[in-house]
PDB file of C-alpha atoms in Angstrom:
ATOM      1  CA  UNK S 502      33.698  42.689   8.439  1.00  0.00           C
ATOM      2  CA  UNK S 503      33.133  40.590   5.158  1.00  0.00           C
ATOM      3  CA  UNK S 504      33.647  37.257   7.145  1.00  0.00           C
ATOM      4  CA  UNK S 505      31.017  38.727   9.673  1.00  0.00           C
ATOM      5  CA  UNK S 506      28.680  39.293   6.623  1.00  0.00           C
ATOM      6  CA  UNK S 507      29.112  35.975   5.188  1.00  0.00           C
ATOM      7  CA  UNK S 508      28.633  34.194   8.308  1.00  0.00           C
ATOM      8  CA  UNK S 509      25.077  36.142   8.913  1.00  0.00           C
ATOM      9  CA  UNK S 510      24.168  35.136   5.442  1.00  0.00           C
ATOM     10  CA  UNK S 511      24.938  31.600   5.896  1.00  0.00           C
ATOM     11  CA  UNK S 512      23.057  31.728   9.516  1.00  0.00           C
ATOM     12  CA  UNK S 513      20.064  33.211   7.580  1.00  0.00           C
ATOM     13  CA  UNK S 514      20.103  30.695   4.797  1.00  0.00           C
ATOM     14  CA  UNK S 515      20.457  27.587   7.290  1.00  0.00           C
ATOM     15  CA  UNK S 516      17.444  29.012   9.155  1.00  0.00           C
ATOM     16  CA  UNK S 517      15.392  29.287   5.848  1.00  0.00           C
ATOM     17  CA  UNK S 518      16.297  25.802   5.053  1.00  0.00           C
ATOM     18  CA  UNK S 519      15.162  24.471   8.649  1.00  0.00           C
ATOM     19  CA  UNK S 520      12.054  26.475   8.559  1.00  0.00           C
ATOM     20  CA  UNK S 521      11.318  25.068   5.048  1.00  0.00           C
ATOM     21  CA  UNK S 522      12.090  21.549   6.161  1.00  0.00           C
ATOM     22  CA  UNK S 523       9.702  22.008   9.158  1.00  0.00           C
ATOM     23  CA  UNK S 524       7.100  23.507   7.054  1.00  0.00           C
ATOM     24  CA  UNK S 525       7.308  20.522   4.786  1.00  0.00           C
ATOM     25  CA  UNK S 526       7.169  17.964   7.621  1.00  0.00           C
ATOM     26  CA  UNK S 527       4.141  19.529   8.842  1.00  0.00           C
ATOM     27  CA  UNK S 528       2.387  19.681   5.520  1.00  0.00           C
ATOM     28  CA  UNK S 529      -0.056  17.279   3.985  1.00  0.00           C
ATOM     29  CA  UNK S 530       1.220  14.046   2.653  1.00  0.00           C
ATOM     30  CA  UNK S 531       1.887  13.814  -1.138  1.00  0.00           C
ATOM     31  CA  UNK S 532       1.113  10.371  -1.751  1.00  0.00           C
ATOM     32  CA  UNK S 533       1.449   9.419  -5.598  1.00  0.00           C
ATOM     33  CA  UNK S 534      -0.766   8.840  -8.576  1.00  0.00           C
ATOM     34  CA  UNK S 535      -0.885   5.603 -10.607  1.00  0.00           C
ATOM     35  CA  UNK S 536      -2.579   4.197 -13.504  1.00  0.00           C
ATOM     36  CA  UNK S 537      -4.765   0.952 -12.947  1.00  0.00           C
ATOM     37  CA  UNK S 538      -4.604  -1.596 -15.547  1.00  0.00           C
ATOM     38  CA  UNK S 539      -7.393  -4.097 -15.508  1.00  0.00           C
ATOM     39  CA  UNK S 540      -9.871  -6.497 -17.203  1.00  0.00           C
ATOM     40  CA  UNK S 541     -13.711  -6.408 -17.123  1.00  0.00           C
ATOM     41  CA  UNK S 542     -15.211  -9.627 -17.531  1.00  0.00           C
ATOM     42  CA  UNK S 543     -18.817  -8.168 -18.832  1.00  0.00           C
ATOM     43  CA  UNK S 544     -19.512  -5.185 -21.079  1.00  0.00           C
ATOM     44  CA  UNK S 545     -21.949  -2.380 -21.210  1.00  0.00           C
ATOM     45  CA  UNK S 546     -24.020  -1.629 -18.343  1.00  0.00           C
ATOM     46  CA  UNK S 547     -23.162  -4.969 -16.648  1.00  0.00           C
ATOM     47  CA  UNK S 548     -19.367  -4.109 -16.629  1.00  0.00           C
ATOM     48  CA  UNK S 549     -19.755  -2.378 -13.208  1.00  0.00           C
ATOM     49  CA  UNK S 550     -21.593  -5.436 -11.677  1.00  0.00           C
ATOM     50  CA  UNK S 551     -19.233  -8.202 -12.821  1.00  0.00           C
ATOM     51  CA  UNK S 552     -15.794  -9.273 -12.166  1.00  0.00           C
ATOM     52  CA  UNK S 553     -13.063  -6.686 -12.842  1.00  0.00           C
ATOM     53  CA  UNK S 554      -9.570  -8.010 -12.335  1.00  0.00           C
ATOM     54  CA  UNK S 555      -6.465  -5.754 -11.682  1.00  0.00           C
ATOM     55  CA  UNK S 556      -3.644  -6.770 -13.917  1.00  0.00           C
ATOM     56  CA  UNK S 557      -1.095  -4.268 -13.098  1.00  0.00           C
ATOM     57  CA  UNK S 558      -0.462  -0.656 -12.201  1.00  0.00           C
ATOM     58  CA  UNK S 559       1.575   1.932 -14.067  1.00  0.00           C
ATOM     59  CA  UNK S 560       3.715   4.351 -12.139  1.00  0.00           C
ATOM     60  CA  UNK S 561       5.180   7.681 -12.966  1.00  0.00           C
ATOM     61  CA  UNK S 562       8.114   6.955 -15.495  1.00  0.00           C
ATOM     62  CA  UNK S 563       5.955   4.206 -17.217  1.00  0.00           C
ATOM     63  CA  UNK S 564       7.178   1.677 -14.561  1.00  0.00           C
ATOM     64  CA  UNK S 565       4.851  -1.082 -14.344  1.00  0.00           C
ATOM     65  CA  UNK S 566       4.074  -3.097 -11.109  1.00  0.00           C
ATOM     66  CA  UNK S 567       2.282  -6.592 -11.631  1.00  0.00           C
ATOM     67  CA  UNK S 568       3.630  -8.562  -8.481  1.00  0.00           C
ATOM     68  CA  UNK S 569       1.246  -7.508  -5.792  1.00  0.00           C
ATOM     69  CA  UNK S 570       1.452  -8.681  -2.038  1.00  0.00           C
ATOM     70  CA  UNK S 571      -2.191  -9.417  -1.211  1.00  0.00           C
ATOM     71  CA  UNK S 572      -3.992  -9.469   2.105  1.00  0.00           C
ATOM     72  CA  UNK S 573      -3.909 -12.764   3.966  1.00  0.00           C
ATOM     73  CA  UNK S 574      -5.161 -11.952   7.402  1.00  0.00           C
ATOM     74  CA  UNK S 575      -7.360  -9.463   8.907  1.00  0.00           C
ATOM     75  CA  UNK S 576      -7.736  -8.508  12.523  1.00  0.00           C
ATOM     76  CA  UNK S 577     -11.052  -6.442  13.220  1.00  0.00           C
ATOM     77  CA  UNK S 578     -10.329  -4.520  16.368  1.00  0.00           C
ATOM     78  CA  UNK S 579     -13.605  -2.494  16.286  1.00  0.00           C
ATOM     79  CA  UNK S 580     -16.800  -2.368  14.266  1.00  0.00           C
ATOM     80  CA  UNK S 581     -19.398  -0.038  15.593  1.00  0.00           C
ATOM     81  CA  UNK S 582     -22.460  -2.213  14.758  1.00  0.00           C
ATOM     82  CA  UNK S 583     -23.484  -5.140  12.685  1.00  0.00           C
ATOM     83  CA  UNK S 584     -22.858  -4.032   9.160  1.00  0.00           C
ATOM     84  CA  UNK S 585     -20.900  -0.858   9.830  1.00  0.00           C
ATOM     85  CA  UNK S 586     -18.133  -2.518   7.945  1.00  0.00           C
ATOM     86  CA  UNK S 587     -19.319  -5.431   5.714  1.00  0.00           C
ATOM     87  CA  UNK S 588     -17.885  -7.639   2.787  1.00  0.00           C
ATOM     88  CA  UNK S 589     -19.658  -6.712  -0.401  1.00  0.00           C
ATOM     89  CA  UNK S 590     -19.285  -7.910  -4.019  1.00  0.00           C
ATOM     90  CA  UNK S 591     -20.759  -6.819  -7.380  1.00  0.00           C
ATOM     91  CA  UNK S 592     -24.232  -7.877  -8.146  1.00  0.00           C
ATOM     92  CA  UNK S 593     -22.921 -10.374 -10.977  1.00  0.00           C
ATOM     93  CA  UNK S 594     -19.556 -11.125  -9.731  1.00  0.00           C
ATOM     94  CA  UNK S 595     -19.106 -15.066 -10.396  1.00  0.00           C
ATOM     95  CA  UNK S 596     -17.698 -16.190  -7.146  1.00  0.00           C
ATOM     96  CA  UNK S 597     -17.895 -15.255  -3.552  1.00  0.00           C
ATOM     97  CA  UNK S 598     -20.808 -13.858  -1.169  1.00  0.00           C
ATOM     98  CA  UNK S 599     -21.547 -10.723   0.544  1.00  0.00           C
ATOM     99  CA  UNK S 600     -21.180 -10.620   4.380  1.00  0.00           C
ATOM    100  CA  UNK S 601     -23.092  -8.325   6.472  1.00  0.00           C
ATOM    101  CA  UNK S 602     -21.804  -9.287   9.938  1.00  0.00           C
ATOM    102  CA  UNK S 603     -18.316  -9.130   9.035  1.00  0.00           C
ATOM    103  CA  UNK S 604     -15.744 -11.679  10.319  1.00  0.00           C
ATOM    104  CA  UNK S 605     -12.027 -11.856   9.601  1.00  0.00           C
ATOM    105  CA  UNK S 606     -12.473 -14.736   7.189  1.00  0.00           C
ATOM    106  CA  UNK S 607     -15.126 -12.593   5.207  1.00  0.00           C
ATOM    107  CA  UNK S 608     -12.801  -9.585   5.057  1.00  0.00           C
ATOM    108  CA  UNK S 609      -9.870 -11.772   3.605  1.00  0.00           C
ATOM    109  CA  UNK S 610     -12.301 -13.262   1.121  1.00  0.00           C
ATOM    110  CA  UNK S 611     -12.968  -9.812  -0.484  1.00  0.00           C
ATOM    111  CA  UNK S 612      -9.701  -8.110   0.225  1.00  0.00           C
ATOM    112  CA  UNK S 613      -7.300 -10.982  -0.429  1.00  0.00           C
ATOM    113  CA  UNK S 614      -7.629 -11.313  -4.297  1.00  0.00           C
ATOM    114  CA  UNK S 615      -7.178  -9.174  -7.376  1.00  0.00           C
ATOM    115  CA  UNK S 616     -11.066  -8.709  -7.960  1.00  0.00           C
ATOM    116  CA  UNK S 617     -11.623  -4.973  -7.708  1.00  0.00           C
ATOM    117  CA  UNK S 618     -15.395  -5.657  -7.392  1.00  0.00           C
ATOM    118  CA  UNK S 619     -15.087  -7.277  -4.036  1.00  0.00           C
ATOM    119  CA  UNK S 620     -14.518  -4.634  -1.363  1.00  0.00           C
ATOM    120  CA  UNK S 621     -15.065  -3.669   2.302  1.00  0.00           C
ATOM    121  CA  UNK S 622     -18.388  -1.740   2.481  1.00  0.00           C
ATOM    122  CA  UNK S 623     -18.678   0.884   5.235  1.00  0.00           C
ATOM    123  CA  UNK S 624     -22.226   2.588   6.407  1.00  0.00           C
ATOM    124  CA  UNK S 625     -22.145   6.184   6.220  1.00  0.00           C
ATOM    125  CA  UNK S 626     -22.019   6.716   9.812  1.00  0.00           C
ATOM    126  CA  UNK S 627     -20.013   3.476  10.652  1.00  0.00           C
ATOM    127  CA  UNK S 628     -16.662   3.349  12.421  1.00  0.00           C
ATOM    128  CA  UNK S 629     -14.335   0.571  12.493  1.00  0.00           C
ATOM    129  CA  UNK S 630     -10.769  -0.204  13.206  1.00  0.00           C
ATOM    130  CA  UNK S 631      -8.990  -3.257  11.194  1.00  0.00           C
ATOM    131  CA  UNK S 632      -5.482  -4.516  10.983  1.00  0.00           C
ATOM    132  CA  UNK S 633      -4.685  -5.793   7.475  1.00  0.00           C
ATOM    133  CA  UNK S 634      -1.960  -8.092   7.067  1.00  0.00           C
ATOM    134  CA  UNK S 635      -0.147  -8.670   3.606  1.00  0.00           C
ATOM    135  CA  UNK S 636       1.579 -12.167   2.675  1.00  0.00           C
ATOM    136  CA  UNK S 637       4.946 -10.303   1.845  1.00  0.00           C
ATOM    137  CA  UNK S 638       6.612  -7.265   2.853  1.00  0.00           C
ATOM    138  CA  UNK S 639       5.819  -3.889   0.942  1.00  0.00           C
ATOM    139  CA  UNK S 640       6.980  -0.341   0.883  1.00  0.00           C
ATOM    140  CA  UNK S 641       4.040   1.135  -1.343  1.00  0.00           C
ATOM    141  CA  UNK S 642       0.199   0.655  -1.244  1.00  0.00           C
ATOM    142  CA  UNK S 643      -2.365   1.082  -4.002  1.00  0.00           C
ATOM    143  CA  UNK S 644      -5.673   1.792  -2.468  1.00  0.00           C
ATOM    144  CA  UNK S 645      -9.279   1.931  -4.417  1.00  0.00           C
ATOM    145  CA  UNK S 646     -12.455   3.823  -2.836  1.00  0.00           C
ATOM    146  CA  UNK S 647     -15.843   3.493  -4.327  1.00  0.00           C
ATOM    147  CA  UNK S 648     -17.729   6.802  -4.408  1.00  0.00           C
ATOM    148  CA  UNK S 649     -14.916   9.085  -4.222  1.00  0.00           C
ATOM    149  CA  UNK S 650     -16.501  10.809  -1.266  1.00  0.00           C
ATOM    150  CA  UNK S 651     -15.179   9.619   1.957  1.00  0.00           C
ATOM    151  CA  UNK S 652     -12.135   9.581   4.374  1.00  0.00           C
ATOM    152  CA  UNK S 653      -9.743   6.923   5.763  1.00  0.00           C
ATOM    153  CA  UNK S 654      -7.057   6.729   8.363  1.00  0.00           C
ATOM    154  CA  UNK S 655      -4.047   4.695   7.713  1.00  0.00           C
ATOM    155  CA  UNK S 656      -1.145   3.796   9.820  1.00  0.00           C
ATOM    156  CA  UNK S 657       1.697   1.345   9.609  1.00  0.00           C
ATOM    157  CA  UNK S 658       2.301  -1.587  12.167  1.00  0.00           C
ATOM    158  CA  UNK S 659       5.555  -3.130  12.980  1.00  0.00           C
ATOM    159  CA  UNK S 660       6.006  -6.873  13.402  1.00  0.00           C
ATOM    160  CA  UNK S 661       4.615  -6.871  16.894  1.00  0.00           C
ATOM    161  CA  UNK S 662       1.290  -5.256  15.771  1.00  0.00           C
ATOM    162  CA  UNK S 663       2.200  -1.839  17.254  1.00  0.00           C
ATOM    163  CA  UNK S 664       1.552   1.286  15.627  1.00  0.00           C
ATOM    164  CA  UNK S 665       4.505   3.187  14.252  1.00  0.00           C
ATOM    165  CA  UNK S 666       4.928   6.475  12.130  1.00  0.00           C
ATOM    166  CA  UNK S 667       1.996   8.724  11.922  1.00  0.00           C
ATOM    167  CA  UNK S 668      -1.689   8.474  11.139  1.00  0.00           C
ATOM    168  CA  UNK S 669      -2.419   9.353   7.574  1.00  0.00           C
ATOM    169  CA  UNK S 670      -6.096  10.902   6.836  1.00  0.00           C
ATOM    170  CA  UNK S 671      -6.965  10.480   3.465  1.00  0.00           C
ATOM    171  CA  UNK S 672      -9.801  11.974   1.424  1.00  0.00           C
ATOM    172  CA  UNK S 673     -10.994  10.144  -1.591  1.00  0.00           C
ATOM    173  CA  UNK S 674     -12.742  13.195  -2.923  1.00  0.00           C
ATOM    174  CA  UNK S 675      -9.242  14.325  -4.013  1.00  0.00           C
ATOM    175  CA  UNK S 676      -8.471  10.996  -5.719  1.00  0.00           C
ATOM    176  CA  UNK S 677      -7.785  10.189  -9.295  1.00  0.00           C
ATOM    177  CA  UNK S 678     -10.507   8.396 -11.116  1.00  0.00           C
ATOM    178  CA  UNK S 679      -9.502   4.902 -11.476  1.00  0.00           C
ATOM    179  CA  UNK S 680     -11.131   4.334 -14.922  1.00  0.00           C
ATOM    180  CA  UNK S 681     -13.951   1.960 -13.882  1.00  0.00           C
ATOM    181  CA  UNK S 682     -17.198   2.133 -11.946  1.00  0.00           C
ATOM    182  CA  UNK S 683     -18.608  -0.750  -9.480  1.00  0.00           C
ATOM    183  CA  UNK S 684     -22.246  -1.644  -8.940  1.00  0.00           C
ATOM    184  CA  UNK S 685     -22.360  -3.872  -5.677  1.00  0.00           C
ATOM    185  CA  UNK S 686     -25.040  -5.456  -3.490  1.00  0.00           C
ATOM    186  CA  UNK S 687     -25.014  -2.650  -1.053  1.00  0.00           C
ATOM    187  CA  UNK S 688     -25.726   0.239  -3.462  1.00  0.00           C
ATOM    188  CA  UNK S 689     -28.509   0.589  -6.132  1.00  0.00           C
ATOM    189  CA  UNK S 690     -26.431   2.040  -8.891  1.00  0.00           C
ATOM    190  CA  UNK S 691     -22.845   2.188 -10.378  1.00  0.00           C
ATOM    191  CA  UNK S 692     -20.503   4.543  -8.747  1.00  0.00           C
ATOM    192  CA  UNK S 693     -16.906   5.765  -9.775  1.00  0.00           C
ATOM    193  CA  UNK S 694     -13.936   4.420  -8.147  1.00  0.00           C
ATOM    194  CA  UNK S 695     -11.032   6.559  -7.111  1.00  0.00           C
ATOM    195  CA  UNK S 696      -7.368   5.415  -6.809  1.00  0.00           C
ATOM    196  CA  UNK S 697      -4.532   6.658  -4.746  1.00  0.00           C
ATOM    197  CA  UNK S 698      -0.909   5.313  -3.863  1.00  0.00           C
ATOM    198  CA  UNK S 699       0.938   5.784  -0.610  1.00  0.00           C
ATOM    199  CA  UNK S 700       4.386   5.166   0.341  1.00  0.00           C
ATOM    200  CA  UNK S 701       6.272   4.543   3.605  1.00  0.00           C
ATOM    201  CA  UNK S 702       7.412   7.979   3.644  1.00  0.00           C
ATOM    202  CA  UNK S 703       3.635   9.258   3.512  1.00  0.00           C
ATOM    203  CA  UNK S 704       3.148   7.104   6.754  1.00  0.00           C
ATOM    204  CA  UNK S 705       6.330   8.369   8.414  1.00  0.00           C
ATOM    205  CA  UNK S 706       8.280   5.160   8.426  1.00  0.00           C
ATOM    206  CA  UNK S 707      11.940   4.969   7.572  1.00  0.00           C
ATOM    207  CA  UNK S 708      12.796   1.611   8.969  1.00  0.00           C
ATOM    208  CA  UNK S 709      11.994  -0.340   5.936  1.00  0.00           C
ATOM    209  CA  UNK S 710       9.053  -2.453   4.385  1.00  0.00           C
ATOM    210  CA  UNK S 711       6.082  -3.473   6.524  1.00  0.00           C
ATOM    211  CA  UNK S 712       3.614  -6.373   6.399  1.00  0.00           C
ATOM    212  CA  UNK S 713       0.512  -4.923   8.171  1.00  0.00           C
ATOM    213  CA  UNK S 714      -1.507  -1.540   8.082  1.00  0.00           C
ATOM    214  CA  UNK S 715      -4.243  -0.430  10.473  1.00  0.00           C
ATOM    215  CA  UNK S 716      -7.221   1.256   8.596  1.00  0.00           C
ATOM    216  CA  UNK S 717      -9.969   3.034  10.528  1.00  0.00           C
ATOM    217  CA  UNK S 718     -13.018   5.243  10.175  1.00  0.00           C
ATOM    218  CA  UNK S 719     -14.272   7.607  12.591  1.00  0.00           C
ATOM    219  CA  UNK S 720     -17.894   7.727  11.958  1.00  0.00           C
ATOM    220  CA  UNK S 721     -20.495  10.109  10.244  1.00  0.00           C
ATOM    221  CA  UNK S 722     -17.688  12.552   9.376  1.00  0.00           C
ATOM    222  CA  UNK S 723     -15.936   9.910   7.362  1.00  0.00           C
ATOM    223  CA  UNK S 724     -18.928   9.180   5.351  1.00  0.00           C
ATOM    224  CA  UNK S 725     -18.246   5.475   5.053  1.00  0.00           C
ATOM    225  CA  UNK S 726     -15.138   4.714   2.985  1.00  0.00           C
ATOM    226  CA  UNK S 727     -15.636   1.680   0.786  1.00  0.00           C
ATOM    227  CA  UNK S 728     -12.288   0.324  -0.048  1.00  0.00           C
ATOM    228  CA  UNK S 729      -9.768  -2.384  -1.564  1.00  0.00           C
ATOM    229  CA  UNK S 730      -6.180  -2.364  -1.285  1.00  0.00           C
ATOM    230  CA  UNK S 731      -2.926  -4.133  -2.369  1.00  0.00           C
ATOM    231  CA  UNK S 732       0.864  -3.875  -1.678  1.00  0.00           C
ATOM    232  CA  UNK S 733       3.906  -4.105  -3.821  1.00  0.00           C
ATOM    233  CA  UNK S 734       6.200  -6.860  -3.325  1.00  0.00           C
ATOM    234  CA  UNK S 735       9.676  -5.844  -2.447  1.00  0.00           C
ATOM    235  CA  UNK S 736      11.526  -9.100  -2.743  1.00  0.00           C
ATOM    236  CA  UNK S 737       9.801 -12.037  -4.478  1.00  0.00           C
ATOM    237  CA  UNK S 738      10.093 -15.571  -3.550  1.00  0.00           C
ATOM    238  CA  UNK S 739       9.818 -16.467  -7.218  1.00  0.00           C
ATOM    239  CA  UNK S 740      12.634 -14.331  -8.373  1.00  0.00           C
ATOM    240  CA  UNK S 741      15.514 -15.148  -6.313  1.00  0.00           C
ATOM    241  CA  UNK S 742      18.855 -14.613  -8.648  1.00  0.00           C
ATOM    242  CA  UNK S 743      21.448 -17.216  -9.107  1.00  0.00           C
ATOM    243  CA  UNK S 744      24.933 -15.746  -9.667  1.00  0.00           C
ATOM    244  CA  UNK S 745      26.254 -16.539 -13.177  1.00  0.00           C
ATOM    245  CA  UNK S 746      29.014 -19.174 -13.485  1.00  0.00           C
ATOM    246  CA  UNK S 747      31.618 -16.768 -14.249  1.00  0.00           C
ATOM    247  CA  UNK S 748      30.839 -14.917 -11.061  1.00  0.00           C
ATOM    248  CA  UNK S 749      30.896 -18.105  -8.921  1.00  0.00           C
ATOM    249  CA  UNK S 750      34.241 -18.793 -10.546  1.00  0.00           C
ATOM    250  CA  UNK S 751      35.651 -15.467  -9.712  1.00  0.00           C
ATOM    251  CA  UNK S 752      34.333 -15.664  -6.195  1.00  0.00           C
ATOM    252  CA  UNK S 753      36.121 -18.888  -6.015  1.00  0.00           C
ATOM    253  CA  UNK S 754      39.439 -17.529  -7.329  1.00  0.00           C
ATOM    254  CA  UNK S 755      39.133 -14.688  -5.018  1.00  0.00           C
ATOM    255  CA  UNK S 756      38.445 -17.038  -1.790  1.00  0.00           C
ATOM    256  CA  UNK S 757      41.468 -19.189  -2.689  1.00  0.00           C
ATOM    257  CA  UNK S 758      43.785 -16.410  -3.067  1.00  0.00           C
ATOM    258  CA  UNK S 759      42.366 -14.907   0.349  1.00  0.00           C
ATOM    259  CA  UNK S 760      43.099 -18.254   1.777  1.00  0.00           C
ATOM    260  CA  UNK S 761      46.504 -18.501   0.375  1.00  0.00           C
ATOM    261  CA  UNK S 762      47.407 -15.100   1.853  1.00  0.00           C
ATOM    262  CA  UNK S 763      46.375 -16.063   5.248  1.00  0.00           C
ATOM    263  CA  UNK S 764      48.544 -19.391   5.295  1.00  0.00           C
ATOM    264  CA  UNK S 765      51.548 -17.397   4.187  1.00  0.00           C
ATOM    265  CA  UNK S 766      51.128 -14.960   7.017  1.00  0.00           C
ATOM    266  CA  UNK S 767      50.532 -17.651   9.377  1.00  0.00           C
ATOM    267  CA  UNK S 768      53.969 -19.450   8.283  1.00  0.00           C
ATOM    268  CA  UNK S 769      55.699 -16.030   8.626  1.00  0.00           C
ATOM    269  CA  UNK S 770      54.445 -15.524  12.261  1.00  0.00           C
ATOM    270  CA  UNK S 771      55.373 -19.054  12.920  1.00  0.00           C
ATOM    271  CA  UNK S 772      58.808 -18.711  11.777  1.00  0.00           C
TER     272      UNK S 772
END
């Protein structure tokens, strides 16, 4: 009888855990919050109009990330009409030009750098689909949205450009204030910028780092997201580690020992 009771209790516990796991998987993505560390080239009322360079981001636990994977290619799959998604820059930004009729080159020009005042601007009722390719593999993404009043769909792509995982719908109304405003050529006054981080887990991907995302907006209900984003480099080409001499010596000794054992075994078998 006691065994039967314990078995029933165990079954009930397993059921609760399973139900909780299902509820968790069906719930909204948690994403993560980060602090943007940036430098403004201008001050006062002109700060929002000039260059604003991202220096690093601070994650939970005071971990600082400063080695970013930038966008180096863009595929525009859909753009509902001329100017639905366009390249936009701050009124007093030193270099670069705005581009109303967006081209892949224009998209890379505003997204592929650390200047937070160069963005993709989307009209309030505009819809688009873009594949954004990063120079190096990443497992975390740092998004910025001007206005904090729009929605944006994000999905991961595999190496062949196929969608994987799940579509993550984000609402910048819930994002944290990034600590700066921008005033670009497409608008008449400065607006706050929100920030949010997303991980591969949020995208439903468990196969490892990726190099491309698909972003999209579905028209008027999405209220034209105006965005910029960066990836976090996983393995930097600039930080390849060379083993210490003592480690190399130890590896050599181990290899010599293994070779000696193999030779001795071969001789014994030959005898």
